[in-house]
CSV table of C-alpha atoms in Angstrom, one decimal:
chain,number,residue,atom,x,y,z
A,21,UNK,CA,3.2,-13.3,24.5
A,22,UNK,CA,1.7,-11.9,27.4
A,23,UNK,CA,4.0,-10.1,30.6
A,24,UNK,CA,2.5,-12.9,32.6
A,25,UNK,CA,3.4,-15.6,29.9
A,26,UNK,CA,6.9,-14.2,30.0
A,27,UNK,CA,7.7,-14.5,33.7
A,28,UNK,CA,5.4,-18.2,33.4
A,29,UNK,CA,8.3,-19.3,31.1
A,30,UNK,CA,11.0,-17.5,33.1
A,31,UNK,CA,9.7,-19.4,36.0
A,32,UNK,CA,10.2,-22.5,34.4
A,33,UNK,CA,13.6,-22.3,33.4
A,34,UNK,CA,14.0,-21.7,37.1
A,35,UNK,CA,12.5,-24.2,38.6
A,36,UNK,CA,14.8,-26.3,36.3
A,37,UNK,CA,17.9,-26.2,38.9
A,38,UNK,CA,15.7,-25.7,41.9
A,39,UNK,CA,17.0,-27.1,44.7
A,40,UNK,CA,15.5,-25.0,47.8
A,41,UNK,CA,12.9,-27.2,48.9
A,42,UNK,CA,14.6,-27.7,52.1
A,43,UNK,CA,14.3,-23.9,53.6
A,44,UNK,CA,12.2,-23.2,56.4
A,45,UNK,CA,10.3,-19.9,56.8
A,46,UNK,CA,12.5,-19.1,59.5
A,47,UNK,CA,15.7,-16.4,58.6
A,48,UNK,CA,18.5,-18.3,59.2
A,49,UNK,CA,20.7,-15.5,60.0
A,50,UNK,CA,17.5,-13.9,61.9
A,51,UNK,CA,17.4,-10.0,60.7
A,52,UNK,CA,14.9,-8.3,58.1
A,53,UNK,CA,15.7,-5.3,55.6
A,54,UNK,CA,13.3,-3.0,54.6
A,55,UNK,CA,14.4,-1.3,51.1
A,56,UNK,CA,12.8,0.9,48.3
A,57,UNK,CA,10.7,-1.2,45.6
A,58,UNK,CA,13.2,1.0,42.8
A,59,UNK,CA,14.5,-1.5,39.7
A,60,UNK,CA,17.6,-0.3,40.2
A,61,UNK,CA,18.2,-2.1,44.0
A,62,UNK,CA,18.5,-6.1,44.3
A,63,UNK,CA,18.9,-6.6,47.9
A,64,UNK,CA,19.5,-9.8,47.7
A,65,UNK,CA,22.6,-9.1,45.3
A,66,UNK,CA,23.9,-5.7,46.6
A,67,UNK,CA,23.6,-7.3,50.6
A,68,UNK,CA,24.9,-11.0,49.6
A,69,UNK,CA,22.0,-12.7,50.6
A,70,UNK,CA,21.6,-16.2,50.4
A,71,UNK,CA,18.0,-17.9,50.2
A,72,UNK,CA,16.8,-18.4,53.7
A,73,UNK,CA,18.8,-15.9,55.6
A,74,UNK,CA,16.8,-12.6,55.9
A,75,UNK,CA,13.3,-11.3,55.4
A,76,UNK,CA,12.8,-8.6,52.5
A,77,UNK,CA,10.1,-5.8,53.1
A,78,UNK,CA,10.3,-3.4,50.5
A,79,UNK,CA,7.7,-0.4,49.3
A,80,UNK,CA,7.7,3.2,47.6
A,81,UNK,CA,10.5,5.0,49.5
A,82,UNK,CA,11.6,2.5,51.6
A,83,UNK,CA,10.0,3.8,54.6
A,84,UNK,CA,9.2,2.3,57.5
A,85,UNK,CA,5.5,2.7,56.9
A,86,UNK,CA,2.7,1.4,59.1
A,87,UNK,CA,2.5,-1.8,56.9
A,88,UNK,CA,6.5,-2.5,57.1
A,89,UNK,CA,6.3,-2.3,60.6
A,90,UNK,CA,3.1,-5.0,60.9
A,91,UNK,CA,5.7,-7.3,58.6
A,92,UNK,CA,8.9,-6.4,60.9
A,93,UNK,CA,6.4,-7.4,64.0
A,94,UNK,CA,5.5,-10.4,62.4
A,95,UNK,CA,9.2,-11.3,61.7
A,96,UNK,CA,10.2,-10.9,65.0
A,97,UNK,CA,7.4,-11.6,67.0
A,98,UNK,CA,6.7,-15.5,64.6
A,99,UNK,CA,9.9,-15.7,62.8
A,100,UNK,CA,12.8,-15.1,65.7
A,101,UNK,CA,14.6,-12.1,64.0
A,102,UNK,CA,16.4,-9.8,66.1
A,103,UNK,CA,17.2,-7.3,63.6
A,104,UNK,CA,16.3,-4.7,60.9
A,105,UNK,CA,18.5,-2.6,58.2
A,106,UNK,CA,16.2,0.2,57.3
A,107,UNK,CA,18.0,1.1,53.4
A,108,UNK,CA,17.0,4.4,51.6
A,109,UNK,CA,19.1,5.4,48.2
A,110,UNK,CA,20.6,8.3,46.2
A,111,UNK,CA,18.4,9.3,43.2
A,112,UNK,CA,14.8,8.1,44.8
A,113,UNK,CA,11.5,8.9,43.1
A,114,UNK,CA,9.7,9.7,46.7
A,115,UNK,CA,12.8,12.3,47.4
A,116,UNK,CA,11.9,14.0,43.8
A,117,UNK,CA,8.6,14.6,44.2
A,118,UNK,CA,6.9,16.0,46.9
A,119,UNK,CA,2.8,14.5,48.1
A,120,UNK,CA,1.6,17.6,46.5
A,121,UNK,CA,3.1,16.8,43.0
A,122,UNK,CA,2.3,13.2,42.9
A,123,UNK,CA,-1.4,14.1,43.8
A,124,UNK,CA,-1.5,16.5,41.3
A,125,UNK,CA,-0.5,13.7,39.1
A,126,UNK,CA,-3.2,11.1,40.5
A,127,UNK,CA,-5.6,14.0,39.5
A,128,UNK,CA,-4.6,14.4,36.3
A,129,UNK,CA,-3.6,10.5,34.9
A,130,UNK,CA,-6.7,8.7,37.4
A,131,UNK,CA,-8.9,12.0,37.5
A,132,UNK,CA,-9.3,11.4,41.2
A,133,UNK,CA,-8.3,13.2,44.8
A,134,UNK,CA,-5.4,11.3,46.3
A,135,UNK,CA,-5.9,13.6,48.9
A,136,UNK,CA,-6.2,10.6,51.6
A,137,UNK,CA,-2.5,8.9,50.7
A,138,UNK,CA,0.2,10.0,52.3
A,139,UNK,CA,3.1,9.2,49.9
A,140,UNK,CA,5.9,9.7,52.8
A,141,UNK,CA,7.8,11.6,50.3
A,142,UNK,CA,11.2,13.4,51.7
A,143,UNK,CA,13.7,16.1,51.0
A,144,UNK,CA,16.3,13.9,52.4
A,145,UNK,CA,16.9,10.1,52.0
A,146,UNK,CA,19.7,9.8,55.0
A,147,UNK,CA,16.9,12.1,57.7
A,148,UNK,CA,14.2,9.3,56.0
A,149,UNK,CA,16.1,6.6,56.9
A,150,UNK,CA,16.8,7.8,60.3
A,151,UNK,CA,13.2,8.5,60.8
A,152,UNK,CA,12.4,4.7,59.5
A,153,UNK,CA,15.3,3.5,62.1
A,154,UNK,CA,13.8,5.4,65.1
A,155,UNK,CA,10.3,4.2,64.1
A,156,UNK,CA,11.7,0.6,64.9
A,157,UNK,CA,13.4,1.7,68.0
A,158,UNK,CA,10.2,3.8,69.4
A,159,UNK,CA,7.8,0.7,68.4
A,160,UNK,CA,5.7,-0.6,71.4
A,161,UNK,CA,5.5,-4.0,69.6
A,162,UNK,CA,8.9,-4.9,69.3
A,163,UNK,CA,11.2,-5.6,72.5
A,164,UNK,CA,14.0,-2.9,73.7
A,165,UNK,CA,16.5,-5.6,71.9
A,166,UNK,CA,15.0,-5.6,68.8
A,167,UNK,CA,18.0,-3.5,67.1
A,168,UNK,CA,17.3,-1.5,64.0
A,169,UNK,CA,20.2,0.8,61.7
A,170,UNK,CA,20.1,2.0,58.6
A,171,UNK,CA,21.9,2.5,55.4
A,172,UNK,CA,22.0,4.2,52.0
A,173,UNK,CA,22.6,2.7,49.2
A,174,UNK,CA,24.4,4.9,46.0
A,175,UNK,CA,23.0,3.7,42.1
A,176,UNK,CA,26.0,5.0,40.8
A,177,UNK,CA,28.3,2.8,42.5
A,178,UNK,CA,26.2,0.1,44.2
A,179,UNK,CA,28.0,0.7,47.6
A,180,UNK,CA,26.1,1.4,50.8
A,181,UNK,CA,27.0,3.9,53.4
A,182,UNK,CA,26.2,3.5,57.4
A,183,UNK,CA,23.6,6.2,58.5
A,184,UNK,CA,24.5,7.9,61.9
B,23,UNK,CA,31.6,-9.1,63.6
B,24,UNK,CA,28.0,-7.3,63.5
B,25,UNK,CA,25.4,-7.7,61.2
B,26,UNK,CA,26.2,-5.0,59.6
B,27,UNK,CA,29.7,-4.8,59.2
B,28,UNK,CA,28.8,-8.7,57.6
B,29,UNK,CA,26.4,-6.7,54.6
B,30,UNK,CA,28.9,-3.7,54.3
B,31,UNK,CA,31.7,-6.3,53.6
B,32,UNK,CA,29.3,-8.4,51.3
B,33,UNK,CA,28.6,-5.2,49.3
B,34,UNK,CA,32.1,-4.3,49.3
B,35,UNK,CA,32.7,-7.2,46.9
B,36,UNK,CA,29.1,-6.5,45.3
B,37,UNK,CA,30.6,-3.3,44.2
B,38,UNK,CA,34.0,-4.5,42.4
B,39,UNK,CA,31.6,-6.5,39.8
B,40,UNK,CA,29.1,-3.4,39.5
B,41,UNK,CA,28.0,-2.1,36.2
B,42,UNK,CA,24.5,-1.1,36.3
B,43,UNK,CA,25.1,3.3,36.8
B,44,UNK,CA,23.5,3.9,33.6
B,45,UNK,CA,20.2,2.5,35.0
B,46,UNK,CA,16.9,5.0,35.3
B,47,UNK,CA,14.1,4.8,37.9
B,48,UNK,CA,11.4,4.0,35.1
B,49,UNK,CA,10.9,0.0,34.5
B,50,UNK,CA,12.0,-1.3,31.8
B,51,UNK,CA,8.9,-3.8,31.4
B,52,UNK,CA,6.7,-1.5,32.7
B,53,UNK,CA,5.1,-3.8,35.9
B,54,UNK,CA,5.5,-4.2,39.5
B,55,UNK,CA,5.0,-7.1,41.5
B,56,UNK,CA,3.8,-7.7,44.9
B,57,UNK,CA,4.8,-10.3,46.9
B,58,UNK,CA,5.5,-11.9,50.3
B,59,UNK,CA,9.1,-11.1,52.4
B,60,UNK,CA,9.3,-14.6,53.2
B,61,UNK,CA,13.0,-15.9,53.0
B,62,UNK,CA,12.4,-18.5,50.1
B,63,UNK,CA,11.1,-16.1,48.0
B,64,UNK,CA,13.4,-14.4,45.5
B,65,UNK,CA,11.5,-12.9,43.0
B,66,UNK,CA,14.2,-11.4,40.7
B,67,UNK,CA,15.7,-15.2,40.7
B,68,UNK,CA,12.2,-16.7,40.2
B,69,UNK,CA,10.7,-14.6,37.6
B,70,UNK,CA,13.3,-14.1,35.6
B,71,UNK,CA,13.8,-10.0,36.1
B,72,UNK,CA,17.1,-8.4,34.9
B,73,UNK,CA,18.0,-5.4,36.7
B,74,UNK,CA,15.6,-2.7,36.0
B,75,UNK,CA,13.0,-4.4,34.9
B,76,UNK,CA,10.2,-4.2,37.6
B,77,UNK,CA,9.3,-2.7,40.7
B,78,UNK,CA,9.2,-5.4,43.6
B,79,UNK,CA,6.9,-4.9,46.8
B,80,UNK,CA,7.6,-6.9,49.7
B,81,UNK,CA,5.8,-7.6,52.8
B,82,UNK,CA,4.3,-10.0,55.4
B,83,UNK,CA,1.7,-12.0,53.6
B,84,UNK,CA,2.1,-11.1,50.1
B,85,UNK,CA,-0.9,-8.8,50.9
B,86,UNK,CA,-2.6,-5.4,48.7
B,87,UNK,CA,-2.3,-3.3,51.4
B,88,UNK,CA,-2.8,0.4,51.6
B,89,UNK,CA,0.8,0.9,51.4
B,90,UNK,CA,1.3,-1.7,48.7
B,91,UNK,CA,-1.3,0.3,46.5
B,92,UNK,CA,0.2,3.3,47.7
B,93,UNK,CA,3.4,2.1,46.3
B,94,UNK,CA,1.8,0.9,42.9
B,95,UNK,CA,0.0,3.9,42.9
B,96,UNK,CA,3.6,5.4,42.8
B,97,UNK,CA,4.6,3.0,40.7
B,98,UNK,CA,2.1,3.8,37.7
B,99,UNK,CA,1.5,7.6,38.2
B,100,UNK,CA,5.6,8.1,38.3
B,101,UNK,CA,7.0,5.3,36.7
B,102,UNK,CA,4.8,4.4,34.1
B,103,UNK,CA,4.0,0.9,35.3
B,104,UNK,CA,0.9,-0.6,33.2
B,105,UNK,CA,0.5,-4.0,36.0
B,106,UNK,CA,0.7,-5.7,38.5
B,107,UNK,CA,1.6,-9.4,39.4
B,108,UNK,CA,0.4,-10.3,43.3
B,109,UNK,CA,2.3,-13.6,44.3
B,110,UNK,CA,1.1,-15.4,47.4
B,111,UNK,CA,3.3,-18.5,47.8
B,112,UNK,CA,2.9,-22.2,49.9
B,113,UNK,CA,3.3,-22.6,53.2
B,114,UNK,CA,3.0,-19.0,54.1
B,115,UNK,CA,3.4,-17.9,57.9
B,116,UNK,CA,0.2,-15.5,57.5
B,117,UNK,CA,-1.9,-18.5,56.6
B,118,UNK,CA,-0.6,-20.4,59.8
B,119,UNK,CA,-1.6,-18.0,62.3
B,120,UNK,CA,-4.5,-15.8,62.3
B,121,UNK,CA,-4.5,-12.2,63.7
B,122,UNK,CA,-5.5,-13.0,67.4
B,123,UNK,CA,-2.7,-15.5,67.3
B,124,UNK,CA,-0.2,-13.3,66.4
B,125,UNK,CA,-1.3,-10.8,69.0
B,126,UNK,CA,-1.8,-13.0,71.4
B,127,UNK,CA,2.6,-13.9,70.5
B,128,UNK,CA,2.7,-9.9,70.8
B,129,UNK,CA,1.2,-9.7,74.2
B,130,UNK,CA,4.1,-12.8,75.4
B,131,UNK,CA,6.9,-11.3,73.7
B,132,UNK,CA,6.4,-7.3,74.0
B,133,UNK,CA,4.0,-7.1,76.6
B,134,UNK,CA,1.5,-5.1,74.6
B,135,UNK,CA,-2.0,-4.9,73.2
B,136,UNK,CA,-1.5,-5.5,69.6
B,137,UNK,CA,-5.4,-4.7,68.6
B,138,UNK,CA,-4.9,-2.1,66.7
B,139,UNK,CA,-3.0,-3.8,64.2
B,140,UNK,CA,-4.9,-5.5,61.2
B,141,UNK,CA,-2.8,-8.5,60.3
B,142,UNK,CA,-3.9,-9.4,57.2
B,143,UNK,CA,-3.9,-13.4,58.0
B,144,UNK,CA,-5.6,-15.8,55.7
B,145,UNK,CA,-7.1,-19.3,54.7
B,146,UNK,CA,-6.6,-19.9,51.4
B,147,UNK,CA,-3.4,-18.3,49.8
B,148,UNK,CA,-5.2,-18.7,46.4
B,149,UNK,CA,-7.8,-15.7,47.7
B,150,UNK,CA,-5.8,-13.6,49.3
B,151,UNK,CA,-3.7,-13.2,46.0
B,152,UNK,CA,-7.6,-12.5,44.5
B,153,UNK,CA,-8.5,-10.2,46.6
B,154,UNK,CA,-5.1,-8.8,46.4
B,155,UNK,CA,-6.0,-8.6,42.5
B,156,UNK,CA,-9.9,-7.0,43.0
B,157,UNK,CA,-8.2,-4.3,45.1
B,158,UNK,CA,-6.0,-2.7,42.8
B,159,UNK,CA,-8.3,-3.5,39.7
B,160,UNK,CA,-11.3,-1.4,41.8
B,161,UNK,CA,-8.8,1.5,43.1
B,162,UNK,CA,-9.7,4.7,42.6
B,163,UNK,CA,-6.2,5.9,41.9
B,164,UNK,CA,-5.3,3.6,39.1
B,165,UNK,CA,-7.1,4.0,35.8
B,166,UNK,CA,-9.3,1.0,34.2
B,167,UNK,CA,-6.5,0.5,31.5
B,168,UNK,CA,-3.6,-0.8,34.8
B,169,UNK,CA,-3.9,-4.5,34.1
B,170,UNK,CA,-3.8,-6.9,37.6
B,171,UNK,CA,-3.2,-10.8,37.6
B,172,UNK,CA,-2.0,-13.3,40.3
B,173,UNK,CA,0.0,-16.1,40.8
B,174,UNK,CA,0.6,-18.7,43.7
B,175,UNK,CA,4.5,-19.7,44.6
B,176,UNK,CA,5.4,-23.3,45.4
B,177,UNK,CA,8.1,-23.3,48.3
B,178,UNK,CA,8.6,-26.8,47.6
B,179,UNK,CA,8.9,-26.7,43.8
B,180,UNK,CA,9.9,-22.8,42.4
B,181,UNK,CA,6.8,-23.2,40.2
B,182,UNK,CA,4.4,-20.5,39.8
B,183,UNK,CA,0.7,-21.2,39.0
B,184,UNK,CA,-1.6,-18.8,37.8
B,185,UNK,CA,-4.9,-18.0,40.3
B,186,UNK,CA,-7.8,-17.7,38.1
């Protein structure tokens, strides 16, 4: 059976007890995350989410990249939310390597140059965080009230710290 | 009571139930999704994933990106992922709008010229999750052998079909 086969019949089984068809696309309690795409974190789990509530932006790192800040100015600007919890977390791949080393890699596994991505690796996940929170704050397209924080998340315990 | 203190208090009680420490950063099935941040998606609910199974990307639209392959490119180089599963879903907010609408709403709500943002709106949810696919299977930074399908949501239903 085929990965793709796997989540077909995984998909079926949930659609079993689905009972969602009533949601809008509109966050019900009208803030976004933005969160590392790392198996370890379910936002939805570790943050208590319920379907409907909050928009989920997630990438490498969990930085507040150019493309999670086009989603965050479509969630505010379409979708009404007024909020954003920028969540970094202990044990990250992007805080292991540097660029450098995963290029080297690229080279080696694809045999090609990565020499144009920039991975937004960091030394430390609470400064990248901060960064990703200030990013918000400093963007032209989102209003003054727009309020962004941030927080780190621990895979050891599952508990998330406030970031200054 | 903020935001915030609302997800801290949530995770509190997230963490009394936690038992996943002995978790690594490489996924256990060995693929990564893409997929949309839209709040009626739940792709760990809908596919089936146990906690650290897959990698899951998140953003407006659903869309290959340059920082969704930049992510997958982390994802396979680092973590040993050998695919990826784009999932464009019903209903979709960046299939409502097109770009000059949404910056148009910019110009309203922040007073800004959002040109220089690329929005990634589309017509048909069905090719945006194949050209989603095209764009990783002709990156240069993943090798021939990283394997790319798609798959469209139903909001209305939890099914997934396959896009051929």
């Amino acid at each position: 059976m085929s990965v793709g086969d796997e989540l077909l019949a995984a998909n079926a089984a949930y659609t079993e007890s689905f009972a969602l068809a009533n949601l809008t696309s509109r966050p019900i309690r009208r803030f976004a995350v933005v969160t590392c795409m790392d198996v370890r974190l379910d936002p939805v789990a570790f943050l208590g989410l319920a379907p409907g509530d909050a928009h989920v932006i997630r990438n490498a790192g969990g930085v507040v990249s150019d493309d999670a800040l086009r989603s965050l100015v479509v969630s505010h600007t379409l979708m009404g939310t007024q909020e954003a919890f920028v969540i970094g977390h202990t044990a990250c791949g992007m805080q292991r390597f540097t660029d450098d080393e995963i290029r080297a890699r690229v080279a080696e596994n694809a045999g090609v140059d990565a020499g144009a991505i920039q991975f937004f690796t960091f030394d430390d996940v609470a400064e990248s965080v901060r960064a990703g929170v200030r990013r918000i704050q400093e963007s032209p397209y989102l209003p003054g009230s727009f309020a962004a924080s941030g927080f780190v998340y621990d895979v050891a315990s599952g508990s998330l710290s406030p970031v200054d």
